[in-house]
mmCIF file of C-alpha atoms and ligand atoms in Angstrom:
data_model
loop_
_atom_site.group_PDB
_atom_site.id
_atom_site.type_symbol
_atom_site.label_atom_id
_atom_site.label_comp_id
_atom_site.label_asym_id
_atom_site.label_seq_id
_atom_site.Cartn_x
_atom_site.Cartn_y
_atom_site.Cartn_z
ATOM 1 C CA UNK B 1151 -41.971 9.720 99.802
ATOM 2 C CA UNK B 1152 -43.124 7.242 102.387
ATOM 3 C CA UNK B 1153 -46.543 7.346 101.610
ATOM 4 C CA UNK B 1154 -45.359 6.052 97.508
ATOM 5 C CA UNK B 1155 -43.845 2.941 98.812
ATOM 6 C CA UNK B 1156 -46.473 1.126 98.348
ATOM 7 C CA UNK B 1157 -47.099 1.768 95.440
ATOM 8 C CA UNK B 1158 -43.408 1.147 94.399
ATOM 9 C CA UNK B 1159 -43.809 -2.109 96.086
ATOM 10 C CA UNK B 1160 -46.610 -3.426 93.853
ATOM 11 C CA UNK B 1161 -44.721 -2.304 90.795
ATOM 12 C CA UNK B 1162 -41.726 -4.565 91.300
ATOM 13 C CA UNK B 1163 -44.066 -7.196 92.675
ATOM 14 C CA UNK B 1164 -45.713 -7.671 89.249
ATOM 15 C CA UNK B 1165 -42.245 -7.436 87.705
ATOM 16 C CA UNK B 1166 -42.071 -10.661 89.871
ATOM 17 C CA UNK B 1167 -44.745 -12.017 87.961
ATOM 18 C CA UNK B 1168 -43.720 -11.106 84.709
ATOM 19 C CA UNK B 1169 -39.981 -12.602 85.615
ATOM 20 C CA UNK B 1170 -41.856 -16.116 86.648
ATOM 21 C CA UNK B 1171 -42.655 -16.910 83.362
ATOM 22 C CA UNK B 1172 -39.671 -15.953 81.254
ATOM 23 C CA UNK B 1173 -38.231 -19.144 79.567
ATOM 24 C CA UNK B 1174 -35.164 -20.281 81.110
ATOM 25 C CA UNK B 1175 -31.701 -18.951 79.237
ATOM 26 C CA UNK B 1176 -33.762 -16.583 77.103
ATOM 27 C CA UNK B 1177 -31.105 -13.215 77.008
ATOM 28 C CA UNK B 1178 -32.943 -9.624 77.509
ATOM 29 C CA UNK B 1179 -31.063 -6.342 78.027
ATOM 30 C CA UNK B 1180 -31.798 -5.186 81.393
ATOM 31 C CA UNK B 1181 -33.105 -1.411 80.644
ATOM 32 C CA UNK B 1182 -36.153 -3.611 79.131
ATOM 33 C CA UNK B 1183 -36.765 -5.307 82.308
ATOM 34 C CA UNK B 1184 -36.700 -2.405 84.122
ATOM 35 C CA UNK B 1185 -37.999 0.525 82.494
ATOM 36 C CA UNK B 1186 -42.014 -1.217 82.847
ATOM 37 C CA UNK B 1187 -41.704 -1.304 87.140
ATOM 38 C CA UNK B 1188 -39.778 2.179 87.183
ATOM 39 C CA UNK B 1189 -41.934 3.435 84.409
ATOM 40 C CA UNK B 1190 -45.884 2.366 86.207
ATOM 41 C CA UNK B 1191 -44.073 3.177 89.657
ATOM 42 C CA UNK B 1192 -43.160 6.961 88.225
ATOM 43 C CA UNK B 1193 -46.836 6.887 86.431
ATOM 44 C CA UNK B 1194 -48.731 5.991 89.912
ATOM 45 C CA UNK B 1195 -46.748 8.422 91.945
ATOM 46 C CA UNK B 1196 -47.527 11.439 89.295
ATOM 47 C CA UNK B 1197 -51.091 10.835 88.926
ATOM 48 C CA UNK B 1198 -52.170 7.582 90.747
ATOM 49 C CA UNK B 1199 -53.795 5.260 88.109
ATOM 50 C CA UNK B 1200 -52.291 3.528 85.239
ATOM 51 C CA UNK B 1201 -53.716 5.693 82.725
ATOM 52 C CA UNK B 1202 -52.681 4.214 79.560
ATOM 53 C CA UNK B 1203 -51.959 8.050 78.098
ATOM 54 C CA UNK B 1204 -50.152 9.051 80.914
ATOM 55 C CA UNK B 1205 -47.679 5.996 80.118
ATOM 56 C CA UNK B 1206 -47.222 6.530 76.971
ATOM 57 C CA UNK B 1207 -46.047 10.224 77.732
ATOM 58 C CA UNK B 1208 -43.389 8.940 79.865
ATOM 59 C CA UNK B 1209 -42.651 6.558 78.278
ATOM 60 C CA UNK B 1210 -41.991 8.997 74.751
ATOM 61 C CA UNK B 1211 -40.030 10.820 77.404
ATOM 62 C CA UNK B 1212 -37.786 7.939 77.751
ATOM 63 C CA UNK B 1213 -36.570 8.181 73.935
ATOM 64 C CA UNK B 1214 -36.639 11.944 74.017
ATOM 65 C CA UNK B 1215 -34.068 12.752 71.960
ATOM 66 C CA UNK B 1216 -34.017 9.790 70.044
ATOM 67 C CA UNK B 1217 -30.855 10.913 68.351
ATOM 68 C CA UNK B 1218 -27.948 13.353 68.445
ATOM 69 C CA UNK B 1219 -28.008 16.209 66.779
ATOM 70 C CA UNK B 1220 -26.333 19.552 66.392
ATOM 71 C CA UNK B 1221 -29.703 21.310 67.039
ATOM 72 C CA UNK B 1222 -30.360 20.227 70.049
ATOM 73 C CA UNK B 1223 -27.368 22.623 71.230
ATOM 74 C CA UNK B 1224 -28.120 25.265 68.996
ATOM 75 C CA UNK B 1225 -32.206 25.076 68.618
ATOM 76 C CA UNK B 1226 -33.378 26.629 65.589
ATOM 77 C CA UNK B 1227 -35.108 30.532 66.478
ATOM 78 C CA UNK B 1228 -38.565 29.901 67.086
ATOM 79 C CA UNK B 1229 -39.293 33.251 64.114
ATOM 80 C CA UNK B 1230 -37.357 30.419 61.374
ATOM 81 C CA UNK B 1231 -41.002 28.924 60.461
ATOM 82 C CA UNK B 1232 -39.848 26.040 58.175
ATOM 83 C CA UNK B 1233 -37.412 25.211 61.230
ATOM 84 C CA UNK B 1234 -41.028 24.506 63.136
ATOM 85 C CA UNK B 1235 -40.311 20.725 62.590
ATOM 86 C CA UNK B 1236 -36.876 20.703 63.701
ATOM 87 C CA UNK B 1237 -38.368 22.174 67.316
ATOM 88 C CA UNK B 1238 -39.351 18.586 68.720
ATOM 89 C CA UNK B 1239 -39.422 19.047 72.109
ATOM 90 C CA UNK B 1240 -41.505 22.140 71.895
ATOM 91 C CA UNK B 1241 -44.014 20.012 69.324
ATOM 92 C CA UNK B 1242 -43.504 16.926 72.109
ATOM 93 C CA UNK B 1243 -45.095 19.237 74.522
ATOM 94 C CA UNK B 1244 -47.826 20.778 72.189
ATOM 95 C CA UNK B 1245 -48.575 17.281 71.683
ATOM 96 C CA UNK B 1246 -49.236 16.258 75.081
ATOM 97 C CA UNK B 1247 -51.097 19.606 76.329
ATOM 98 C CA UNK B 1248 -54.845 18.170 76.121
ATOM 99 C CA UNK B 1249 -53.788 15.218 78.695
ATOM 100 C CA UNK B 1250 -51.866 17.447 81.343
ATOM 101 C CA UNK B 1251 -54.519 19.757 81.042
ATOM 102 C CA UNK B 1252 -57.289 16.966 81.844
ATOM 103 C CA UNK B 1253 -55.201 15.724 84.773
ATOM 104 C CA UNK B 1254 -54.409 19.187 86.174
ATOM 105 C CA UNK B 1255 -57.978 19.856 85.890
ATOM 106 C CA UNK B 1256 -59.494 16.572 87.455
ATOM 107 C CA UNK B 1257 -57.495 17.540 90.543
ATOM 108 C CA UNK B 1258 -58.334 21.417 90.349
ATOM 109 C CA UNK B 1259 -62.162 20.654 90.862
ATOM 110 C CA UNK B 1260 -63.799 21.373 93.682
ATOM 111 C CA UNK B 1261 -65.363 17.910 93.993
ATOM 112 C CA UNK B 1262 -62.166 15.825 93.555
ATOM 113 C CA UNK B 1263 -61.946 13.059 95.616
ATOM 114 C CA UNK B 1264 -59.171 10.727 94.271
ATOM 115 C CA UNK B 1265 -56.019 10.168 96.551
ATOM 116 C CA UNK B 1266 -53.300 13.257 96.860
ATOM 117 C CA UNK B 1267 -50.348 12.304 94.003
ATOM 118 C CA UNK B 1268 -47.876 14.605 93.003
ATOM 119 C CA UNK B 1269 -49.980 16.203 90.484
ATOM 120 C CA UNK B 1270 -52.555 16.957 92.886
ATOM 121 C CA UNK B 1271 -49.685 17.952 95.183
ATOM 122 C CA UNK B 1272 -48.458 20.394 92.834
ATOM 123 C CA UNK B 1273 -52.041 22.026 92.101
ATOM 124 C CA UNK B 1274 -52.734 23.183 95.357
ATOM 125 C CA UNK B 1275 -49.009 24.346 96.074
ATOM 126 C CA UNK B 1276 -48.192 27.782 97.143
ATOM 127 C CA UNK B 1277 -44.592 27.829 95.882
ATOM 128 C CA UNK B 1278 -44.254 31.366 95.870
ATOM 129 C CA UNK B 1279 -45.539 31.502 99.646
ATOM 130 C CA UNK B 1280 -48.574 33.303 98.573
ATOM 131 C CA UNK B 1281 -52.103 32.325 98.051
ATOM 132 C CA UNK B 1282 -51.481 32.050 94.282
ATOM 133 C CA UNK B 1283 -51.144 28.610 92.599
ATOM 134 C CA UNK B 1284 -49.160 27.862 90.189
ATOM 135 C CA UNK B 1285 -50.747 28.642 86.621
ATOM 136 C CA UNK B 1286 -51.669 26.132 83.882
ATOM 137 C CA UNK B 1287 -48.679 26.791 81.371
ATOM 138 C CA UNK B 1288 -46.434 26.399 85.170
ATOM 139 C CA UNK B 1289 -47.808 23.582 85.865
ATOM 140 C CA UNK B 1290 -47.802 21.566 82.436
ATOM 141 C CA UNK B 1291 -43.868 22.631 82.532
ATOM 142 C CA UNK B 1292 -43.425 21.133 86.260
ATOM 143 C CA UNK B 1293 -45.766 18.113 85.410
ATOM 144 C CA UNK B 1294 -43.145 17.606 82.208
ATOM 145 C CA UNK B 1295 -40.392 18.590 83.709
ATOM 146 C CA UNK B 1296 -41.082 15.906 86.682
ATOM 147 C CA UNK B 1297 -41.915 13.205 84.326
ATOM 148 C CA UNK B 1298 -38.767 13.237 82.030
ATOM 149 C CA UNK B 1299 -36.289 13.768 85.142
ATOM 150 C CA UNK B 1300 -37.843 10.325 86.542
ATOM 151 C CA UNK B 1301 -36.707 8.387 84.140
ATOM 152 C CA UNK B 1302 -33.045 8.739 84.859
ATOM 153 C CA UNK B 1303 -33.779 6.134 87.898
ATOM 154 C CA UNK B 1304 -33.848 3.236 85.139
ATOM 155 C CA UNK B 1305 -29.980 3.984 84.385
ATOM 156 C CA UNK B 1306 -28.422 3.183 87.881
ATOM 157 C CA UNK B 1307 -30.519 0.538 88.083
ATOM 158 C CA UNK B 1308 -28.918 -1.209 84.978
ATOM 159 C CA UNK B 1309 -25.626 -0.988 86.520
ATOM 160 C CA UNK B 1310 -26.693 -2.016 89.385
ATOM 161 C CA UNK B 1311 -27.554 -5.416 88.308
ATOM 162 C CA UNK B 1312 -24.549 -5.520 86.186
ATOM 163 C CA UNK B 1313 -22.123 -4.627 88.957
ATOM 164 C CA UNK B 1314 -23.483 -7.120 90.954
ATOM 165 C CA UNK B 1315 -23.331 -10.056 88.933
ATOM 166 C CA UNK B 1316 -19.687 -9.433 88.303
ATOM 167 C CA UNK B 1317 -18.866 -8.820 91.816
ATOM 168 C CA UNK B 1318 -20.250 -11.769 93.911
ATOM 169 C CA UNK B 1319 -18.790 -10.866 97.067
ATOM 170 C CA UNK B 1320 -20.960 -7.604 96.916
ATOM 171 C CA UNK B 1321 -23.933 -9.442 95.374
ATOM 172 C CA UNK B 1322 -23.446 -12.217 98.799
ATOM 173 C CA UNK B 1323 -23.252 -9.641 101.192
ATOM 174 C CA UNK B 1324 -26.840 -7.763 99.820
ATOM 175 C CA UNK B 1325 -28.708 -11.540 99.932
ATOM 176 C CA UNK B 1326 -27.091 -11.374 102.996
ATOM 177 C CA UNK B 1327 -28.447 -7.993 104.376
ATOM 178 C CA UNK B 1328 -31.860 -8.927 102.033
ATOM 179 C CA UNK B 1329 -32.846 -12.403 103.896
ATOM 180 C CA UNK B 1330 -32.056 -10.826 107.530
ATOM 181 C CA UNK B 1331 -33.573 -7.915 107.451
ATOM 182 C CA UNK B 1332 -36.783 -9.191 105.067
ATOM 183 C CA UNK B 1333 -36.991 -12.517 105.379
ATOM 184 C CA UNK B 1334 -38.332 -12.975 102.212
ATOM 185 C CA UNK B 1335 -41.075 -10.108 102.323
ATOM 186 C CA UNK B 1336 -40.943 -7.276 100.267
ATOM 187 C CA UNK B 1337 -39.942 -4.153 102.353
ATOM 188 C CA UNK B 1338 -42.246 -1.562 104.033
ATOM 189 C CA UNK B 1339 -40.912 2.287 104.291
ATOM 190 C CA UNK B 1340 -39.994 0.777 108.202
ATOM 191 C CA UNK B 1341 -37.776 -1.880 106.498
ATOM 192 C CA UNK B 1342 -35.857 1.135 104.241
ATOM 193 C CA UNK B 1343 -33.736 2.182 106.715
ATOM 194 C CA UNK B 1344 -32.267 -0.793 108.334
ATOM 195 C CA UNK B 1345 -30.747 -1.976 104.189
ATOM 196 C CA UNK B 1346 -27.736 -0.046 104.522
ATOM 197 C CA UNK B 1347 -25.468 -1.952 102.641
ATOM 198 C CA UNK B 1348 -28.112 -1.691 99.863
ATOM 199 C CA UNK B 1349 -27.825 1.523 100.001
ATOM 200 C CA UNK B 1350 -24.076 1.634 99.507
ATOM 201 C CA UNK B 1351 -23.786 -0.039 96.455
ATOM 202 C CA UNK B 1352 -26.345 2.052 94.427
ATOM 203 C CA UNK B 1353 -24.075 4.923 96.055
ATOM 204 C CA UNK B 1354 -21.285 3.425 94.840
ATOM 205 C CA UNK B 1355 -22.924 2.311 91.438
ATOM 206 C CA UNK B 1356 -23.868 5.840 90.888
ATOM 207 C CA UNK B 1357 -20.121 7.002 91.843
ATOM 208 C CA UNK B 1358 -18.633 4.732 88.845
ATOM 209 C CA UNK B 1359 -21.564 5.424 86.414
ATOM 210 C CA UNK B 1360 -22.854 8.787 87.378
ATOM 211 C CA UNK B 1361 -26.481 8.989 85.660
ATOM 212 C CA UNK B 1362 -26.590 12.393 84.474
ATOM 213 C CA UNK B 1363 -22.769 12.699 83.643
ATOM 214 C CA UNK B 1364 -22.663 16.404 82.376
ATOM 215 C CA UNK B 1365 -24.208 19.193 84.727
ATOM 216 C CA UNK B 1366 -24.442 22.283 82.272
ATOM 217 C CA UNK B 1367 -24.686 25.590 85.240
ATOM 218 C CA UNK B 1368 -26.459 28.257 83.812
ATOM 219 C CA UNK B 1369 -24.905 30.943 81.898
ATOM 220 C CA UNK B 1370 -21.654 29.416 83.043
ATOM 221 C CA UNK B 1371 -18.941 28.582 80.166
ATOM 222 C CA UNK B 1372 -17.886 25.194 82.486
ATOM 223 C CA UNK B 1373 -19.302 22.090 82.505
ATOM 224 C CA UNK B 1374 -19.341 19.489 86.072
ATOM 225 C CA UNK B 1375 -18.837 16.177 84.609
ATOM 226 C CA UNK B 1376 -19.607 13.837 87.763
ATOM 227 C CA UNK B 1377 -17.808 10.939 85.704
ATOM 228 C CA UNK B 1378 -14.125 12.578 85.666
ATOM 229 C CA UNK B 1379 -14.921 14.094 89.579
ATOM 230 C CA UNK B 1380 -15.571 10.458 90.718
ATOM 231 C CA UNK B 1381 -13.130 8.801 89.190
ATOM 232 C CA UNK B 1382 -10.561 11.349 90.248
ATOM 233 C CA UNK B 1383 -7.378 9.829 91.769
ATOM 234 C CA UNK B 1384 -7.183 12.743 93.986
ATOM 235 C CA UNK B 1385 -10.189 12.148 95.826
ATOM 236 C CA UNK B 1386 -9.942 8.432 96.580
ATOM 237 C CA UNK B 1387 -7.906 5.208 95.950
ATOM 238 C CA UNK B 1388 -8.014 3.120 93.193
ATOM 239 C CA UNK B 1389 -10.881 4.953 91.705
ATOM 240 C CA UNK B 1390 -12.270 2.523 89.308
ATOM 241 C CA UNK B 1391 -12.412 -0.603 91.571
ATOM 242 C CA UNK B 1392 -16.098 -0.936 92.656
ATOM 243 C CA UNK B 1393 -16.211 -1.124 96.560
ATOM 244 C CA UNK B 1394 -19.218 0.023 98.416
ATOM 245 C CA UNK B 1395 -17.263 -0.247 101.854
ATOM 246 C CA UNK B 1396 -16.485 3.552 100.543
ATOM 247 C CA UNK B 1397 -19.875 4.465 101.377
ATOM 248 C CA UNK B 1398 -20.031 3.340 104.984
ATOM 249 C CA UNK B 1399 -20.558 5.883 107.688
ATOM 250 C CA UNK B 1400 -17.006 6.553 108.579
ATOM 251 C CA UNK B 1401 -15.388 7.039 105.059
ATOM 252 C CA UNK B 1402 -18.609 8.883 104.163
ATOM 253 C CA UNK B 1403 -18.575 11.393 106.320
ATOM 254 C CA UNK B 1404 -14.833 12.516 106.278
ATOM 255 C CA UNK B 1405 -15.398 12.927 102.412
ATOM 256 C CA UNK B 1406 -15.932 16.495 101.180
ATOM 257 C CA UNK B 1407 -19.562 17.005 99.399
ATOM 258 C CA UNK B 1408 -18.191 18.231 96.293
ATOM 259 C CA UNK B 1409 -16.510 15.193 95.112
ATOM 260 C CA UNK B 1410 -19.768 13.194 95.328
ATOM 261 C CA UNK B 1411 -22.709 14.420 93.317
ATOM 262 C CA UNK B 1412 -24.417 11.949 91.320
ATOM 263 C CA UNK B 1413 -28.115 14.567 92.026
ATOM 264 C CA UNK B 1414 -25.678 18.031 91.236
ATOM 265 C CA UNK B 1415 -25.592 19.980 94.192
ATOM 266 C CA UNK B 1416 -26.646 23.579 94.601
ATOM 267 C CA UNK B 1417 -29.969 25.383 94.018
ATOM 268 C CA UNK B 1418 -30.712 22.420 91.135
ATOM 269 C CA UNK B 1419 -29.845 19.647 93.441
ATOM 270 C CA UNK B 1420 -32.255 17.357 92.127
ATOM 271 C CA UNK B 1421 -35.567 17.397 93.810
ATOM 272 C CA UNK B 1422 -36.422 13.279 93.128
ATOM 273 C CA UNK B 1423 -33.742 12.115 94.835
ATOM 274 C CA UNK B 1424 -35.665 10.515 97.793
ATOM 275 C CA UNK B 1425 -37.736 8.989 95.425
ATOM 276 C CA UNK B 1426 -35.335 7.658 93.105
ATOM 277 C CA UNK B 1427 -33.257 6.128 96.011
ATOM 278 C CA UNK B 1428 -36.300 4.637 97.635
ATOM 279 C CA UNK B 1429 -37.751 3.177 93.879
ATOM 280 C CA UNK B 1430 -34.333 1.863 93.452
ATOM 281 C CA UNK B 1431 -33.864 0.205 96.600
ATOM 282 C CA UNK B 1432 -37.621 -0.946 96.463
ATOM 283 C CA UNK B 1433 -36.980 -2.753 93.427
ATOM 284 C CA UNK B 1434 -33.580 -4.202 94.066
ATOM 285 C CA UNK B 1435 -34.764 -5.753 97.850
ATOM 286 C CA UNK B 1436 -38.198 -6.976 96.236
ATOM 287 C CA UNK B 1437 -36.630 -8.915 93.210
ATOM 288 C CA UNK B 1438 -32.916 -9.725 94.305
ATOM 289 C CA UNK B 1439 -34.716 -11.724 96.845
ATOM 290 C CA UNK B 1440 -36.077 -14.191 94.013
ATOM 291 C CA UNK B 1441 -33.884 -13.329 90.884
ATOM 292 C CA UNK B 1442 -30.571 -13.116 89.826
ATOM 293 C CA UNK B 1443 -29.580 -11.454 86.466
ATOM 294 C CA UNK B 1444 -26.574 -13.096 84.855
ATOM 295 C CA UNK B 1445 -24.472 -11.153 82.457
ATOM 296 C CA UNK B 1446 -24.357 -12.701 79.033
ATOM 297 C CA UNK B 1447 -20.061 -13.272 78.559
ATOM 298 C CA UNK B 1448 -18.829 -12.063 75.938
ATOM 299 C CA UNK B 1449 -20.662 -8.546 75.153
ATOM 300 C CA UNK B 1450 -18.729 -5.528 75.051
ATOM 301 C CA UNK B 1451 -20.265 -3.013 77.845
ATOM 302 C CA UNK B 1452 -19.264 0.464 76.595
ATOM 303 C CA UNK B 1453 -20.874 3.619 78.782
ATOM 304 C CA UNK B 1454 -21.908 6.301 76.394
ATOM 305 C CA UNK B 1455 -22.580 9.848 78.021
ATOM 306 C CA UNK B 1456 -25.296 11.623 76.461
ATOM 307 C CA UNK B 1457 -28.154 13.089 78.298
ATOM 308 C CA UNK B 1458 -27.541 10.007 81.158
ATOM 309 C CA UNK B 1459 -25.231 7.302 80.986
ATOM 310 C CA UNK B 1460 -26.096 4.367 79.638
ATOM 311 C CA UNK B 1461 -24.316 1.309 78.004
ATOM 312 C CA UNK B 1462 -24.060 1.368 73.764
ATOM 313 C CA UNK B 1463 -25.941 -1.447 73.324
ATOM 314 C CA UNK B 1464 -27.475 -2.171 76.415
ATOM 315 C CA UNK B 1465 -26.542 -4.956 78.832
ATOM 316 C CA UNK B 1466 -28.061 -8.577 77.821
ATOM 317 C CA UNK B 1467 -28.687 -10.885 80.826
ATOM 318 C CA UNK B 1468 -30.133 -14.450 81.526
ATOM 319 C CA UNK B 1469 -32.736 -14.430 84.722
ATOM 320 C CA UNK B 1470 -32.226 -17.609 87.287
ATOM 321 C CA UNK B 1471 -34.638 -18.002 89.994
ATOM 322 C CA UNK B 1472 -32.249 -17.270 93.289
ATOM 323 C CA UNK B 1473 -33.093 -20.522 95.066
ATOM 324 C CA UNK B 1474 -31.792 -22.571 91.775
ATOM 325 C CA UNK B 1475 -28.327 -19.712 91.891
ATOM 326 C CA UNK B 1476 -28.060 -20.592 95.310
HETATM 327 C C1 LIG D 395 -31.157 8.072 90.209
HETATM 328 C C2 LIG D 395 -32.004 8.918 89.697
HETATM 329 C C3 LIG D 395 -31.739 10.369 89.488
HETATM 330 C C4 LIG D 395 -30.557 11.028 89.317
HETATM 331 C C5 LIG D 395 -29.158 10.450 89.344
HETATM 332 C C6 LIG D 395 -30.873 12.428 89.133
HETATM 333 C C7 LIG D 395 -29.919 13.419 88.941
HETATM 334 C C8 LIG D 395 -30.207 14.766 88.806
HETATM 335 C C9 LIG D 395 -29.217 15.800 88.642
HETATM 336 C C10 LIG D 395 -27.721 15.580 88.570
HETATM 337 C C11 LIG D 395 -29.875 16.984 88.565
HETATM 338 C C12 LIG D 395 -29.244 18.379 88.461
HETATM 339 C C13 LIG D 395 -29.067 18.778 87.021
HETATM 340 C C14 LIG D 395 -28.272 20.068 86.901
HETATM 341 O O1 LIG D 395 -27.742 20.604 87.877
HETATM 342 O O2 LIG D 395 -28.177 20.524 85.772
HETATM 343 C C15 LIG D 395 -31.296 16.694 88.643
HETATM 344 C C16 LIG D 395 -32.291 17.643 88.587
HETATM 345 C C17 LIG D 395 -33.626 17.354 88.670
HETATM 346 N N1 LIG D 395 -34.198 16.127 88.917
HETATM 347 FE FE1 LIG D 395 -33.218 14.378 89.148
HETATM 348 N N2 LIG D 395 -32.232 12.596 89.187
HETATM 349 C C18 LIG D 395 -32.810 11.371 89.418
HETATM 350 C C19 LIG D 395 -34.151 11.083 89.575
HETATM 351 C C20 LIG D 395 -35.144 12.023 89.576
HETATM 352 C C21 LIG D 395 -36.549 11.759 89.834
HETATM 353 C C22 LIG D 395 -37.132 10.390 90.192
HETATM 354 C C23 LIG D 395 -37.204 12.948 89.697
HETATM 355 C C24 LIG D 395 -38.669 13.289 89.842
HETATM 356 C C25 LIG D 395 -39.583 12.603 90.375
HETATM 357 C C26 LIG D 395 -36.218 13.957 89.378
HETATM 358 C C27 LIG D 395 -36.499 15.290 89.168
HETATM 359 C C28 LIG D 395 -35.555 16.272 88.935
HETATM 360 C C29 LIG D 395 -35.896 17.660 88.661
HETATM 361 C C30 LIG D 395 -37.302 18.243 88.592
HETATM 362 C C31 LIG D 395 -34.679 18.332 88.509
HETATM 363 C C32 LIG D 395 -34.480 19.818 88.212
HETATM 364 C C33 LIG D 395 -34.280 20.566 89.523
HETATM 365 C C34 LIG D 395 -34.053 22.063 89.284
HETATM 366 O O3 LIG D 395 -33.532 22.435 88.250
HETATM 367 O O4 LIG D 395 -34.403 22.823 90.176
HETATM 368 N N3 LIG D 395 -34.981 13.369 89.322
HETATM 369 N N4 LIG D 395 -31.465 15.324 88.811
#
């Protein structure tokens, strides 16, 4: 994970660049901002260079499903063959077999001698503790499976920015943290660490607007929904008030782990959650410093749960430069 930050680094840094030239008072909804840096950042860390396939597949994976439907709980039986078209993630993947297989097979080769991503990380692992690698079908399922989970970084992210601009005691006390322990620079892996209040409020962003809001245990006639166990009165005051201070150490640790899981807990815990905390702090230190995001008045901001949480119809900001805010 501390070996990607660079690479996260340059992503928001171009974001940076792209931000510069927006015309002043022009109104975007944040997901669009955000989805390029978190989408090249997840891209780079996967398999290194921006290949322009490889971006479109996560990107398709961003509107996968594009809408709800009845069949994606009850999937038609794959012996139904006029169903065939109704199957679309199983076509999705069908679809993008020929570039998996090209990456998985660049990195297989003997004489490969392109940097060690995740892909090439998963070729040569031994999961099963054995000398045997995972097999092609395995790994095209891992490389997939890795690739649509990333995206749910974008969400928090959103609410992040949100949050922030309607909280400006919480936004002045993360310039705060940003200018002391930065200085202006965009942070190193070193620098990670020491932005603890940073930290907090994605914690706490992710406690009020859990991104995956439904956990679905296997077999299991339950459902965890996150967004009812974090909002519970039981477990804490005034549950929907938005106050990191209920992520510093001392609070922290006398809360139980079970009433706090916005990556599931368990044997599915969620295995990107390193990386998803370090691309979202990344992002947030490298363009809070020169941005704000104001929060066009008036909208209606309605979470919907489906597959993550994510506002109806988006969130639509103005960008300021932060000296001009200031
Ligand atoms: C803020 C961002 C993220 C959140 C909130 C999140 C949340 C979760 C949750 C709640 C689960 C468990 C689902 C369940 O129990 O049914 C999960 C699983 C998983 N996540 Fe994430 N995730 C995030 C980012 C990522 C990233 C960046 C990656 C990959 C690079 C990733 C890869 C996975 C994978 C592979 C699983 C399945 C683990 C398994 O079943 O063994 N996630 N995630």
């Amino acid at each position: 994970m501390t070996a990607d930050v660079p690479a996260v680094v340059a992503t928001a840094e171009e974001a940076l660049d792209h931000l510069e030239r927006v015309p002043a008072g022009e109104q975007f909804d944040l997901a669009n901002i955000f989805w390029l840096p978190i989408m090249v950042s997840n891209g780079r860390v996967l398999a290194t260079d921006d290949d322009p396939e490889m971006l479109a597949l996560l990107d398709r994976f961003r509107h996968y499903p594009t809408s709800t439907g009845l069949l994606h709980m009850f999937p038609p039986p794959r012996w139904v063959p006029f169903c065939e078209r109704f199957r679309n993630g199983h076509n999705l993947a069908v679809q993008y077999r020929p570039l998996l297989d090209r990456l998985i097979a660049a990195r297989s080769g003997a004489g490969y001698v392109g940097p060690r991503d995740l892909i090439w990380r998963l070729v040569h692992a031994q999961p099963r503790g054995d000398d045997a690698p995972l097999d092609a079908a395995e790994l095209r399922d891992e490389i997939s499976t890795l690739g649509s989970s990333a995206n749910t970084t974008l969400r928090p992210l959103v609410w992040f920015w949100y949050l922030l601009d309607t909280h400006p005691s919480v936004e002045a006390k993360v310039c705060a943290e940003l200018a002391r322990v930065l200085g202006g620079c965009s942070p190193t892996a070193e620098d990670l660490p020491k932005l603890a209040y940073l930290r907090q409020v994605f914690e706490e962003t992710m406690r009020l607007y859990p991104p995956v809001p439904a956990l679905l245990p296997r077999r299991a006639n339950f459902l965890i929904l996150p967004w009812v166990l974090h909002r519970h009165r039981k477990f804490r005051s005034d549950p929907d008030r938005f106050d990191p201070e209920r992520f510093a150490p001392e609070p922290a640790a006398a809360r139980s782990r079970y009433c706090y899981m916005p990556f599931g807990s368990g044997p599915h815990v969620c295995v990107g959650a390193s990386l998803a905390m370090m691309q979202m702090i990344v992002t947030a230190a490298v363009l809070a410093q020169r941005f704000r995001f104001r929060v066009v008045s008036g909208q209606q901001v309605e979470p919907v749960a489906w597959v993550n949480l994510a506002p109806r119809t988006g969130i639509r900001v103005t960008v300021e430069p932060r000296r001009a805010a200031a």
